[in-house]
Amino acid sequence: MAAESAGGATPRTLRDVLAAHLAAAPDAPFLIAPETGRTMRYRDIAAETRALASMLDARGIGTGDVVGLLLPNGYRTAALFLATMLAGRVVAPFNLIAQQSQLVHCLGHSDCRIVFTIDAERARLDAALAALPPQRRRAIEVVSVDVDLPGAAPDAALPADPFPPAPLDADAPALLMYTSGTTGLPKGALLRHGNLVAAGRAVAGWHGLTRDDRCLSSLPLYHINGQCIATITPFVSGGSVVAPHRFSVSAWWDLVDTHRPTWLNLVPTIIAYLINAARDDARARPGCVRFARSASAPLPPEQHRAFEARFGIGVIEAMGMTESSSVVLCNPQDPARRKIGSPGLPCGVEVKVVAPGDPSNAALPDGTPGELLLRGPNVMSGYYKEPALTAAALTTDGWLRTGDLGYRDADGLYFISGRLKELIIKGGENIAPREIDEALLAHAAVLEAAAVGIPDPHYGQDIMACVVLKSGRACTEDEIRDHCLRELGRYKTPRIIRIVDELPKGASGKIQRLKLLDLA
C-alpha cells in the first residue's frame, strides 16, 4: 500500500512520503547496492537530505535551483537523486551515453548550478563546460563523488523535523528530465512533486505493491524508467529496490537468488538477452518473483511468450513516457485479462485515440488507428523554457500529444503500431516499422531487429532493416530476405538488410530507430 502522510492524509510531495515512512518504519531498507552490500534505509535518506541541503545552502544554491547529476548507478547516485528533490531543489540527471553536443546543450539549457560526477567522467564534463559561454560556465560548480559511498553518516536518532525549513507543495518542481533527442536537441520535461507522487501511487496501486515488495532493476537513474518505476514507485510504496550498477546477464539470476525480489523491472533488450543466455535447465525460477514488468519499448510477442515459457514468470507489459513520469498504460495483473502485444489499459491517466492533426481531438471509434493523447496528474507542466514546444505538445485542456500511433480494441486495451515520425510511407501506404521488426524476430537466428524508412525516388520511401544475430548463429542477408518474403510479402520486405553487431539504443535499451539511417 502506498505511503500515507501523518494523520492518514494522501501525500502530496515526496517529503510527505518520506515523513510517513520515518514515522512508521525508519529502519526499513530502501536500496540494496549488491556490488558493495550497502543498504540505504529510509532514515538514511533523511540524513542524506539534511547533509545535501546544508552543502547547497552554503553555496547559495537555494530552493528551486537545479542540481545536475552525471553519474552511473550506485548508492550515492540514488541518494543524491532523492535528496535533491527532498531538499527542495530540482534534480537534472544527464544521460551518460548522450552525444557530446547534447550534453553541452543540457548543461547550458538547464541553468544547473552544480554538477555531481565521477572522476571517470570529469574530462568529458570539462570539455562540455568549455563549450559553454564563459558566464554560464563560471556559474557551474563541479563536485566529484564516489557512487559506492554514502554522503552522510546515519543519525542515531531522527530529529522532530528532518527536512529543510523551506516548505514544498505539490506544484514545486522536482525533476528536470531531458528526452533522448533522437530527432533534435533534447527537451527538458519539468516534472513536479505532485506528478511523481501520482505516478508512484498509480504504479504501486496497479501492481498491489506494499512495504514487503522488492524490485530488481538495473536500469540507469538517468532514464525515466529507472527514476520513476524502479526508484520513485518503491519509495512511495515503502518497499525496496536492488539496484546493481548495470545489467549483467551472467549475474542476473544470482541476484534473484540472493536478494529475493518480488518483481523484476525489465526492458525488451534485457528480456532478449536473458532468453538467449538461458540454459536448458533454467526454466524454474525462485517462487519469490510475483511478476516481471516490461516497458520503455514494445515487447515482441515471441519474446514475451519465450520468457514466460522459459522462466515461469509472467510478464506485464507497460508503456510510459518521460513527459508523463513513465506512466501511461499497463496490462492487468490478472493473467487471463492480459493481451500479448498490447501495453495495456490506462494506468492512472485518461487516454484517447484521435486523428493526427484533427483540431477537435475527437476520440475515434474502437479499432480505428490514430494518435494517442493522454491526460492525468502525472503529466508534466511543460518543457522547461520552451513555451512553443509546450503549446505544441499540450492542448489547452491538458491533453498530451504522445506522437504514438495505435488504437483501442473492444476490451479497452490499447495497441501501439509506431511513432508518427517513424511511420514508413511507401507508395502512399502506411507501414508500421514494428510489423517488420516482429517478422524479422520470428527468424530463429535473429536476436534483435529494427526497420526504418529510407528515401526512395520511386516510392517516396522504402524499407531498410538492421538485425543482430544470436550468439553462435550464422545467417546471410539473402536468407533473412527470403524469410521476409514468406512472412511479409514482396511489398513489405526490406529492400536493404544489414547484419550489424549492435543496434543504436537509448539509456533504457529502447532502439533509436532513426539513427539506423546512418547505416543506409
Short mmCIF file of C-alpha atoms in Angstrom, two decimals:
data_model
loop_
_atom_site.label_atom_id
_atom_site.label_comp_id
_atom_site.label_asym_id
_atom_site.label_seq_id
_atom_site.Cartn_x
_atom_site.Cartn_y
_atom_site.Cartn_z
CA MET A 1 0.00 0.00 0.00
CA ALA A 2 1.33 3.46 -0.86
CA ALA A 3 2.54 5.65 1.98
CA GLU A 4 0.16 7.99 3.75
CA SER A 5 1.16 11.23 5.43
CA ALA A 6 0.85 11.87 9.12
CA GLY A 7 -2.80 11.78 10.08
CA GLY A 8 -3.64 9.47 7.18
CA ALA A 9 -3.70 12.18 4.51
CA THR A 10 -2.73 11.37 0.95
CA PRO A 11 0.88 12.51 0.37
CA ARG A 12 1.22 15.49 -1.95
CA THR A 13 5.02 15.72 -2.09
CA LEU A 14 7.97 13.36 -1.82
CA ARG A 15 8.62 14.89 1.62
CA ASP A 16 5.17 13.77 2.72
CA VAL A 17 6.03 10.26 1.54
CA LEU A 18 9.31 10.11 3.46
CA ALA A 19 7.75 11.62 6.59
CA ALA A 20 5.22 8.78 6.64
CA HIS A 21 7.95 6.16 6.31
CA LEU A 22 10.05 7.78 9.04
CA ALA A 23 7.06 7.67 11.36
CA ALA A 24 6.18 4.06 10.54
CA ALA A 25 9.41 2.20 9.71
CA PRO A 26 12.55 4.38 9.63
CA ASP A 27 14.90 1.38 9.67
CA ALA A 28 13.23 -0.41 6.78
CA PRO A 29 15.57 -0.94 3.82
CA PHE A 30 15.06 1.14 0.71
CA LEU A 31 18.02 0.40 -1.57
CA ILE A 32 20.39 -2.54 -1.68
CA ALA A 33 23.63 -1.96 -3.59
CA PRO A 34 24.78 -5.51 -4.48
CA GLU A 35 28.32 -4.57 -5.53
CA THR A 36 29.16 -3.32 -2.03
CA GLY A 37 26.49 -4.91 0.13
CA ARG A 38 25.46 -1.50 1.46
CA THR A 39 21.83 -0.90 2.37
CA MET A 40 20.17 2.51 2.40
CA ARG A 41 17.40 2.76 4.98
CA TYR A 42 14.63 5.34 4.96
CA ARG A 43 16.32 7.14 7.85
CA ASP A 44 19.49 7.29 5.74
CA ILE A 45 17.56 9.13 3.02
CA ALA A 46 16.65 11.76 5.64
CA ALA A 47 20.30 12.04 6.69
CA GLU A 48 21.39 12.41 3.07
CA THR A 49 18.76 15.12 2.57
CA ARG A 50 19.93 17.15 5.56
CA ALA A 51 23.59 16.85 4.54
CA LEU A 52 22.93 17.84 0.93
CA ALA A 53 20.68 20.75 1.94
CA SER A 54 23.41 22.13 4.21
CA MET A 55 26.00 21.79 1.44
CA LEU A 56 23.80 23.55 -1.10
CA ASP A 57 22.79 26.28 1.35
CA ALA A 58 26.46 27.04 1.98
CA ARG A 59 26.96 27.53 -1.76
CA GLY A 60 23.92 29.73 -2.20
CA ILE A 61 22.07 27.08 -4.20
CA GLY A 62 18.53 27.62 -2.97
CA THR A 63 15.03 26.21 -3.27
CA GLY A 64 14.08 25.60 -6.89
CA ASP A 65 17.67 25.74 -8.19
CA VAL A 66 18.82 22.93 -10.48
CA VAL A 67 21.34 20.28 -9.40
CA GLY A 68 22.89 18.20 -12.20
CA LEU A 69 23.98 14.57 -11.98
CA LEU A 70 26.39 12.97 -14.45
CA LEU A 71 26.65 9.66 -12.65
CA PRO A 72 26.32 5.90 -13.16
CA ASN A 73 24.15 3.84 -10.84
CA GLY A 74 25.28 3.46 -7.25
CA TYR A 75 24.36 4.10 -3.63
CA ARG A 76 25.39 7.76 -3.75
CA THR A 77 23.65 8.38 -7.07
CA ALA A 78 20.32 7.16 -5.69
CA ALA A 79 20.85 9.20 -2.52
CA LEU A 80 21.59 12.39 -4.48
CA PHE A 81 18.65 11.79 -6.82
CA LEU A 82 16.15 11.61 -3.95
CA ALA A 83 17.84 14.04 -1.55
CA THR A 84 17.97 16.83 -4.13
CA MET A 85 14.21 16.74 -4.57
CA LEU A 86 13.54 16.29 -0.85
CA ALA A 87 15.77 19.30 -0.17
CA GLY A 88 13.53 21.43 -2.36
CA ARG A 89 15.88 21.64 -5.32
CA VAL A 90 15.36 20.31 -8.86
CA VAL A 91 17.41 17.30 -9.94
CA ALA A 92 18.59 17.05 -13.56
CA PRO A 93 20.16 13.64 -14.31
CA PHE A 94 22.22 13.91 -17.51
CA ASN A 95 22.48 10.96 -19.87
CA LEU A 96 25.88 9.28 -19.66
CA ILE A 97 25.65 7.96 -23.22
CA ALA A 98 24.35 11.15 -24.83
CA GLN A 99 26.29 12.74 -27.66
CA GLN A 100 28.68 15.44 -26.52
CA SER A 101 26.66 18.13 -28.29
CA GLN A 102 23.57 17.04 -26.34
CA LEU A 103 25.44 17.19 -23.03
CA VAL A 104 26.60 20.72 -23.87
CA HIS A 105 23.01 21.70 -24.66
CA CYS A 106 21.62 20.22 -21.42
CA LEU A 107 24.28 21.86 -19.25
CA GLY A 108 23.54 25.24 -20.77
CA HIS A 109 19.78 24.95 -21.06
CA SER A 110 19.10 23.52 -17.58
CA ASP A 111 20.54 26.51 -15.64
CA CYS A 112 22.11 24.00 -13.25
CA ARG A 113 24.28 25.50 -10.52
CA ILE A 114 26.25 22.39 -9.60
CA VAL A 115 27.02 19.03 -11.21
CA PHE A 116 27.93 15.88 -9.29
CA THR A 117 30.04 13.46 -11.31
CA ILE A 118 32.75 10.80 -11.04
CA ASP A 119 36.42 11.13 -11.89
CA ALA A 120 36.00 8.92 -14.97
CA GLU A 121 33.52 11.44 -16.47
CA ARG A 122 35.45 14.56 -15.46
CA ALA A 123 37.38 15.07 -18.72
CA ARG A 124 34.22 14.73 -20.78
CA LEU A 125 32.33 17.09 -18.48
CA ASP A 126 35.15 19.65 -18.54
CA ALA A 127 35.16 19.57 -22.34
CA ALA A 128 31.41 20.16 -22.40
CA LEU A 129 31.67 23.04 -19.95
CA ALA A 130 34.44 24.59 -22.05
CA ALA A 131 31.99 24.74 -24.96
CA LEU A 132 29.56 26.93 -22.97
CA PRO A 133 29.60 30.73 -22.92
CA PRO A 134 32.02 31.96 -20.22
CA GLN A 135 29.32 33.38 -17.94
CA ARG A 136 27.33 30.14 -17.96
CA ARG A 137 30.47 28.05 -17.50
CA ARG A 138 31.56 30.02 -14.45
CA ALA A 139 28.14 29.56 -12.84
CA ILE A 140 28.50 25.75 -12.65
CA GLU A 141 30.45 24.08 -9.85
CA VAL A 142 31.66 20.51 -10.38
CA VAL A 143 31.90 18.03 -7.49
CA SER A 144 33.35 14.54 -7.90
CA VAL A 145 31.85 11.77 -5.74
CA ASP A 146 32.24 8.05 -5.17
CA VAL A 147 28.95 6.47 -6.17
CA ASP A 148 29.52 3.50 -3.86
CA LEU A 149 29.90 5.55 -0.67
CA PRO A 150 27.23 7.24 1.44
CA GLY A 151 27.45 11.02 1.54
CA ALA A 152 26.17 11.38 5.10
CA ALA A 153 26.66 9.49 8.31
CA PRO A 154 23.42 7.87 9.55
CA ASP A 155 21.88 9.63 12.52
CA ALA A 156 21.44 7.75 15.79
CA ALA A 157 18.09 9.46 16.31
CA LEU A 158 15.78 11.26 13.94
CA PRO A 159 15.03 14.92 14.73
CA ALA A 160 11.46 16.08 15.00
CA ASP A 161 11.74 17.83 11.63
CA PRO A 162 14.24 16.12 9.32
CA PHE A 163 13.66 18.47 6.36
CA PRO A 164 14.92 21.91 5.35
CA PRO A 165 12.69 24.75 6.56
CA ALA A 166 11.54 25.92 3.10
CA PRO A 167 8.05 24.46 2.52
CA LEU A 168 7.12 22.37 -0.51
CA ASP A 169 3.80 21.79 -2.20
CA ALA A 170 2.59 19.52 -4.97
CA ASP A 171 3.38 22.16 -7.62
CA ALA A 172 7.02 22.52 -6.58
CA PRO A 173 9.36 21.45 -9.41
CA ALA A 174 11.29 18.27 -8.63
CA LEU A 175 12.78 16.64 -11.74
CA LEU A 176 14.09 18.16 -14.96
CA MET A 177 14.42 15.21 -17.30
CA TYR A 178 15.78 15.65 -20.81
CA THR A 179 14.34 13.50 -23.56
CA SER A 180 16.68 11.45 -25.72
CA GLY A 181 16.79 13.96 -28.54
CA THR A 182 16.91 11.38 -31.35
CA THR A 183 15.33 13.84 -33.79
CA GLY A 184 16.82 17.08 -32.50
CA LEU A 185 18.07 18.72 -29.34
CA PRO A 186 16.77 17.15 -26.12
CA LYS A 187 13.76 18.81 -24.49
CA GLY A 188 13.59 19.23 -20.72
CA ALA A 189 10.35 17.81 -19.31
CA LEU A 190 9.68 19.55 -15.99
CA LEU A 191 8.01 17.19 -13.51
CA ARG A 192 6.66 18.39 -10.18
CA HIS A 193 6.34 16.68 -6.80
CA GLY A 194 2.66 16.04 -7.44
CA ASN A 195 3.45 14.40 -10.80
CA LEU A 196 5.97 11.99 -9.28
CA VAL A 197 3.82 11.08 -6.27
CA ALA A 198 0.83 10.46 -8.54
CA ALA A 199 2.93 8.25 -10.84
CA GLY A 200 4.38 6.25 -7.96
CA ARG A 201 0.98 5.73 -6.39
CA ALA A 202 -0.56 4.69 -9.72
CA VAL A 203 2.08 2.01 -10.38
CA ALA A 204 2.12 0.79 -6.76
CA GLY A 205 -1.66 0.55 -6.70
CA TRP A 206 -1.83 -1.18 -10.09
CA HIS A 207 0.61 -3.91 -9.07
CA GLY A 208 -0.55 -4.15 -5.46
CA LEU A 209 2.88 -3.19 -4.12
CA THR A 210 3.39 -2.95 -0.35
CA ARG A 211 6.26 -2.49 2.09
CA ASP A 212 7.02 -6.20 1.62
CA ASP A 213 7.75 -5.87 -2.09
CA ARG A 214 11.24 -5.60 -3.54
CA CYS A 215 12.20 -4.67 -7.09
CA LEU A 216 15.28 -5.79 -9.01
CA SER A 217 16.26 -3.17 -11.58
CA SER A 218 19.50 -2.40 -13.37
CA LEU A 219 18.07 0.48 -15.42
CA PRO A 220 20.09 3.69 -15.12
CA LEU A 221 18.99 6.58 -12.92
CA TYR A 222 19.46 8.94 -15.83
CA HIS A 223 16.42 7.37 -17.55
CA ILE A 224 12.79 7.97 -16.62
CA ASN A 225 12.01 4.27 -16.11
CA GLY A 226 14.90 3.83 -13.68
CA GLN A 227 13.79 7.00 -11.91
CA CYS A 228 10.00 6.69 -11.66
CA ILE A 229 9.30 2.96 -11.90
CA ALA A 230 12.34 1.48 -10.16
CA THR A 231 13.01 4.25 -7.61
CA ILE A 232 10.00 6.50 -7.02
CA THR A 233 7.48 3.64 -7.02
CA PRO A 234 9.26 1.56 -4.31
CA PHE A 235 9.86 4.81 -2.40
CA VAL A 236 6.15 5.66 -2.47
CA SER A 237 5.06 2.13 -1.53
CA GLY A 238 7.61 1.80 1.27
CA GLY A 239 9.30 -1.15 -0.39
CA SER A 240 12.87 -1.64 -1.54
CA VAL A 241 14.95 -1.95 -4.69
CA VAL A 242 18.03 -3.99 -5.55
CA ALA A 243 19.96 -1.69 -7.87
CA PRO A 244 23.12 -3.09 -9.49
CA HIS A 245 25.36 -0.66 -11.33
CA ARG A 246 24.47 -2.21 -14.68
CA PHE A 247 22.78 -5.21 -16.25
CA SER A 248 24.79 -8.43 -16.37
CA VAL A 249 23.19 -11.46 -17.99
CA SER A 250 25.53 -13.80 -16.08
CA ALA A 251 24.76 -12.23 -12.68
CA TRP A 252 21.02 -11.59 -13.03
CA TRP A 253 19.61 -14.81 -11.62
CA ASP A 254 22.24 -14.89 -8.89
CA LEU A 255 20.88 -11.51 -7.75
CA VAL A 256 17.38 -13.00 -7.73
CA ASP A 257 18.56 -15.97 -5.65
CA THR A 258 20.45 -13.76 -3.18
CA HIS A 259 18.11 -10.81 -2.70
CA ARG A 260 14.70 -12.43 -3.31
CA PRO A 261 12.94 -9.64 -5.24
CA THR A 262 9.19 -9.92 -5.67
CA TRP A 263 9.18 -8.21 -9.09
CA LEU A 264 11.61 -7.57 -11.91
CA ASN A 265 11.87 -4.28 -13.81
CA LEU A 266 12.83 -5.15 -17.38
CA VAL A 267 13.04 -3.79 -20.90
CA PRO A 268 12.80 -5.87 -24.10
CA THR A 269 16.57 -5.84 -24.63
CA ILE A 270 17.16 -7.42 -21.21
CA ILE A 271 14.45 -9.99 -21.89
CA ALA A 272 16.07 -10.91 -25.22
CA TYR A 273 19.49 -11.40 -23.65
CA LEU A 274 18.14 -13.45 -20.74
CA ILE A 275 16.31 -15.76 -23.15
CA ASN A 276 19.33 -16.15 -25.40
CA ALA A 277 21.68 -16.92 -22.49
CA ALA A 278 19.35 -19.35 -20.73
CA ARG A 279 20.49 -22.92 -20.23
CA ASP A 280 18.13 -25.81 -20.86
CA ASP A 281 17.69 -26.28 -17.10
CA ALA A 282 16.93 -22.59 -16.42
CA ARG A 283 13.15 -22.76 -16.59
CA ALA A 284 12.31 -22.94 -12.89
CA ARG A 285 12.96 -19.69 -11.06
CA PRO A 286 12.58 -18.81 -7.38
CA GLY A 287 8.98 -18.52 -6.27
CA CYS A 288 9.66 -15.12 -4.69
CA VAL A 289 9.12 -13.32 -8.03
CA ARG A 290 5.44 -12.45 -8.49
CA PHE A 291 5.82 -10.83 -11.90
CA ALA A 292 8.15 -9.08 -14.32
CA ARG A 293 7.32 -5.68 -15.75
CA SER A 294 8.48 -4.71 -19.24
CA ALA A 295 8.35 -1.16 -20.59
CA SER A 296 10.38 1.55 -22.39
CA ALA A 297 9.88 -0.14 -25.77
CA PRO A 298 7.34 -2.55 -27.33
CA LEU A 299 7.92 -6.16 -26.28
CA PRO A 300 7.89 -8.50 -29.31
CA PRO A 301 5.19 -11.16 -28.73
CA GLU A 302 7.54 -14.07 -29.44
CA GLN A 303 9.99 -12.85 -26.80
CA HIS A 304 7.11 -12.32 -24.37
CA ARG A 305 5.96 -15.92 -24.80
CA ALA A 306 9.50 -17.31 -24.77
CA PHE A 307 10.41 -15.59 -21.48
CA GLU A 308 7.29 -16.83 -19.70
CA ALA A 309 7.76 -20.38 -21.03
CA ARG A 310 11.45 -20.49 -20.17
CA PHE A 311 11.40 -18.94 -16.70
CA GLY A 312 7.84 -19.45 -15.48
CA ILE A 313 7.44 -15.74 -14.64
CA GLY A 314 4.53 -13.76 -16.02
CA VAL A 315 5.43 -10.57 -17.85
CA ILE A 316 3.24 -7.49 -17.54
CA GLU A 317 3.89 -5.21 -20.49
CA ALA A 318 3.52 -1.48 -19.89
CA MET A 319 4.19 1.82 -21.62
CA GLY A 320 5.50 5.11 -20.27
CA MET A 321 6.87 8.46 -21.37
CA THR A 322 9.27 10.97 -19.90
CA GLU A 323 6.55 13.61 -20.18
CA SER A 324 4.14 11.52 -18.07
CA SER A 325 6.55 10.38 -15.35
CA SER A 326 6.94 7.00 -17.10
CA VAL A 327 3.28 6.04 -16.65
CA VAL A 328 0.69 5.66 -19.44
CA LEU A 329 -0.58 2.10 -19.98
CA CYS A 330 -0.19 -1.22 -18.18
CA ASN A 331 -1.59 -4.70 -18.62
CA PRO A 332 -3.85 -6.11 -15.89
CA GLN A 333 -2.34 -8.13 -13.05
CA ASP A 334 -4.79 -10.92 -13.86
CA PRO A 335 -3.04 -13.12 -16.47
CA ALA A 336 -6.38 -14.04 -18.00
CA ARG A 337 -7.02 -10.41 -18.93
CA ARG A 338 -3.58 -9.59 -20.35
CA LYS A 339 -3.07 -9.41 -24.09
CA ILE A 340 0.32 -10.15 -25.57
CA GLY A 341 1.31 -7.37 -27.96
CA SER A 342 -0.64 -4.71 -26.04
CA PRO A 343 0.86 -2.32 -23.46
CA GLY A 344 -2.49 -2.49 -21.71
CA LEU A 345 -5.05 -0.22 -20.11
CA PRO A 346 -4.74 3.39 -18.90
CA CYS A 347 -2.83 3.42 -15.60
CA GLY A 348 -3.74 6.49 -13.55
CA VAL A 349 -4.47 8.55 -16.69
CA GLU A 350 -7.12 9.16 -19.33
CA VAL A 351 -6.23 8.04 -22.86
CA LYS A 352 -7.95 8.56 -26.20
CA VAL A 353 -7.11 7.97 -29.86
CA VAL A 354 -7.58 10.88 -32.27
CA ALA A 355 -6.94 11.52 -35.94
CA PRO A 356 -3.48 13.12 -36.32
CA GLY A 357 -3.85 16.81 -37.00
CA ASP A 358 -7.57 16.92 -36.15
CA PRO A 359 -8.04 20.22 -34.27
CA SER A 360 -11.14 18.90 -32.49
CA ASN A 361 -9.20 15.99 -30.92
CA ALA A 362 -12.39 13.94 -31.07
CA ALA A 363 -11.97 10.32 -29.93
CA LEU A 364 -12.01 7.77 -32.76
CA PRO A 365 -14.10 4.58 -32.59
CA ASP A 366 -12.52 1.41 -31.22
CA GLY A 367 -10.33 -0.31 -33.78
CA THR A 368 -9.59 2.89 -35.68
CA PRO A 369 -5.88 3.82 -35.71
CA GLY A 370 -4.72 7.30 -34.78
CA GLU A 371 -2.52 9.23 -32.35
CA LEU A 372 -2.72 8.56 -28.62
CA LEU A 373 -3.44 11.51 -26.32
CA LEU A 374 -3.30 11.29 -22.55
CA ARG A 375 -4.18 13.40 -19.54
CA GLY A 376 -3.57 12.90 -15.83
CA PRO A 377 -1.93 14.11 -12.61
CA ASN A 378 1.41 12.60 -13.59
CA VAL A 379 1.73 14.63 -16.83
CA MET A 380 4.41 17.32 -16.96
CA SER A 381 3.64 21.00 -16.62
CA GLY A 382 5.62 21.65 -19.79
CA TYR A 383 9.04 21.75 -21.38
CA TYR A 384 11.48 23.92 -19.46
CA LYS A 385 11.96 27.33 -21.11
CA GLU A 386 10.20 26.12 -24.28
CA PRO A 387 6.71 27.70 -24.45
CA ALA A 388 6.27 26.97 -28.17
CA LEU A 389 7.16 23.29 -27.77
CA THR A 390 4.92 23.08 -24.71
CA ALA A 391 1.98 24.58 -26.61
CA ALA A 392 2.54 22.08 -29.44
CA ALA A 393 2.61 19.14 -27.02
CA LEU A 394 -0.17 20.08 -24.57
CA THR A 395 -3.68 21.10 -25.56
CA THR A 396 -5.42 23.90 -23.71
CA ASP A 397 -7.48 21.36 -21.78
CA GLY A 398 -4.46 19.37 -20.65
CA TRP A 399 -4.14 16.53 -23.16
CA LEU A 400 -0.58 15.49 -24.04
CA ARG A 401 0.07 14.57 -27.67
CA THR A 402 2.21 11.44 -27.37
CA GLY A 403 3.28 11.06 -31.00
CA ASP A 404 2.47 7.34 -30.69
CA LEU A 405 0.22 5.66 -33.23
CA GLY A 406 -2.19 2.94 -32.23
CA TYR A 407 -5.78 2.00 -31.49
CA ARG A 408 -8.05 0.76 -28.70
CA ASP A 409 -9.77 -2.61 -29.01
CA ALA A 410 -13.27 -3.56 -27.88
CA ASP A 411 -11.96 -4.61 -24.44
CA GLY A 412 -10.41 -1.20 -23.82
CA LEU A 413 -6.80 -2.32 -24.28
CA TYR A 414 -4.50 -0.25 -26.47
CA PHE A 415 -2.15 -1.41 -29.20
CA ILE A 416 0.80 0.64 -30.45
CA SER A 417 1.91 0.43 -34.07
CA GLY A 418 4.73 3.00 -34.08
CA ARG A 419 5.63 6.65 -33.88
CA LEU A 420 4.33 9.41 -36.12
CA LYS A 421 7.89 10.40 -37.01
CA GLU A 422 8.92 6.77 -37.66
CA LEU A 423 5.98 5.69 -39.80
CA ILE A 424 7.12 4.31 -43.17
CA ILE A 425 5.04 5.64 -46.08
CA LYS A 426 5.87 3.55 -49.14
CA GLY A 427 3.99 4.44 -52.31
CA GLY A 428 1.27 6.07 -50.22
CA GLU A 429 0.79 3.02 -47.97
CA ASN A 430 1.45 3.40 -44.25
CA ILE A 431 3.69 0.64 -42.88
CA ALA A 432 4.37 0.35 -39.14
CA PRO A 433 8.05 -0.49 -38.53
CA ARG A 434 7.04 -2.80 -35.70
CA GLU A 435 5.32 -5.14 -38.17
CA ILE A 436 8.65 -5.58 -39.97
CA ASP A 437 10.53 -5.97 -36.67
CA GLU A 438 8.28 -8.78 -35.49
CA ALA A 439 8.58 -10.68 -38.75
CA LEU A 440 12.36 -10.49 -38.55
CA LEU A 441 12.37 -11.62 -34.90
CA ALA A 442 10.46 -14.74 -35.92
CA HIS A 443 13.64 -15.94 -37.67
CA ALA A 444 15.45 -18.44 -35.47
CA ALA A 445 18.85 -16.75 -35.88
CA VAL A 446 17.74 -13.16 -35.13
CA LEU A 447 18.21 -11.71 -31.63
CA GLU A 448 17.23 -8.08 -32.30
CA ALA A 449 15.81 -6.25 -35.29
CA ALA A 450 14.63 -2.80 -36.32
CA ALA A 451 13.24 -1.40 -39.56
CA VAL A 452 13.25 2.18 -40.77
CA GLY A 453 12.08 4.11 -43.82
CA ILE A 454 14.74 5.28 -46.28
CA PRO A 455 14.37 7.72 -49.19
CA ASP A 456 13.37 6.16 -52.49
CA PRO A 457 12.92 8.02 -55.82
CA HIS A 458 10.01 5.83 -56.93
CA TYR A 459 8.03 5.11 -53.75
CA GLY A 460 8.99 8.13 -51.65
CA GLN A 461 10.25 5.71 -49.01
CA ASP A 462 11.37 2.11 -48.98
CA ILE A 463 12.41 -0.13 -46.09
CA MET A 464 15.77 -0.91 -44.53
CA ALA A 465 16.17 -3.40 -41.69
CA CYS A 466 19.10 -3.99 -39.37
CA VAL A 467 19.42 -7.24 -37.43
CA VAL A 468 21.68 -8.59 -34.69
CA LEU A 469 22.21 -12.34 -34.82
CA LYS A 470 22.11 -14.61 -31.81
CA SER A 471 25.47 -15.69 -30.42
CA GLY A 472 26.82 -18.66 -32.31
CA ARG A 473 24.25 -18.42 -35.10
CA ALA A 474 25.12 -17.82 -38.75
CA CYS A 475 22.78 -16.41 -41.35
CA THR A 476 23.10 -14.42 -44.55
CA GLU A 477 21.21 -11.33 -45.63
CA ASP A 478 19.71 -13.32 -48.51
CA GLU A 479 18.37 -15.94 -46.08
CA ILE A 480 16.75 -13.20 -43.99
CA ARG A 481 15.27 -11.62 -47.12
CA ASP A 482 13.77 -14.96 -48.15
CA HIS A 483 12.26 -15.27 -44.68
CA CYS A 484 10.72 -11.79 -45.02
CA LEU A 485 9.25 -12.62 -48.41
CA ARG A 486 7.45 -15.59 -46.83
CA GLU A 487 6.29 -13.62 -43.75
CA LEU A 488 5.56 -10.19 -45.21
CA GLY A 489 5.20 -10.48 -48.96
CA ARG A 490 7.25 -8.59 -51.51
CA TYR A 491 5.88 -5.09 -50.87
CA LYS A 492 6.82 -5.01 -47.17
CA THR A 493 10.09 -6.96 -47.47
CA PRO A 494 13.02 -4.63 -46.72
CA ARG A 495 14.94 -3.55 -49.80
CA ILE A 496 18.13 -3.30 -47.72
CA ILE A 497 19.07 -5.71 -44.92
CA ARG A 498 22.11 -5.09 -42.74
CA ILE A 499 23.57 -7.58 -40.26
CA VAL A 500 25.17 -5.50 -37.52
CA ASP A 501 26.91 -6.12 -34.20
CA GLU A 502 24.51 -3.90 -32.24
CA LEU A 503 21.59 -1.52 -32.68
CA PRO A 504 21.73 2.10 -31.50
CA LYS A 505 19.88 2.38 -28.19
CA GLY A 506 18.99 4.90 -25.54
CA ALA A 507 19.63 4.60 -21.83
CA SER A 508 16.72 2.22 -21.22
CA GLY A 509 17.56 -0.10 -24.10
CA LYS A 510 14.99 1.43 -26.44
CA ILE A 511 16.14 1.20 -30.05
CA GLN A 512 16.77 4.64 -31.55
CA ARG A 513 15.32 3.78 -34.89
CA LEU A 514 16.09 6.96 -36.79
CA LYS A 515 19.82 6.57 -36.06
CA LEU A 516 19.73 3.50 -38.29
CA LEU A 517 19.62 5.90 -41.22
CA ASP A 518 23.36 6.41 -40.72
CA LEU A 519 23.78 2.83 -42.00
CA ALA A 520 21.75 3.33 -45.18
#
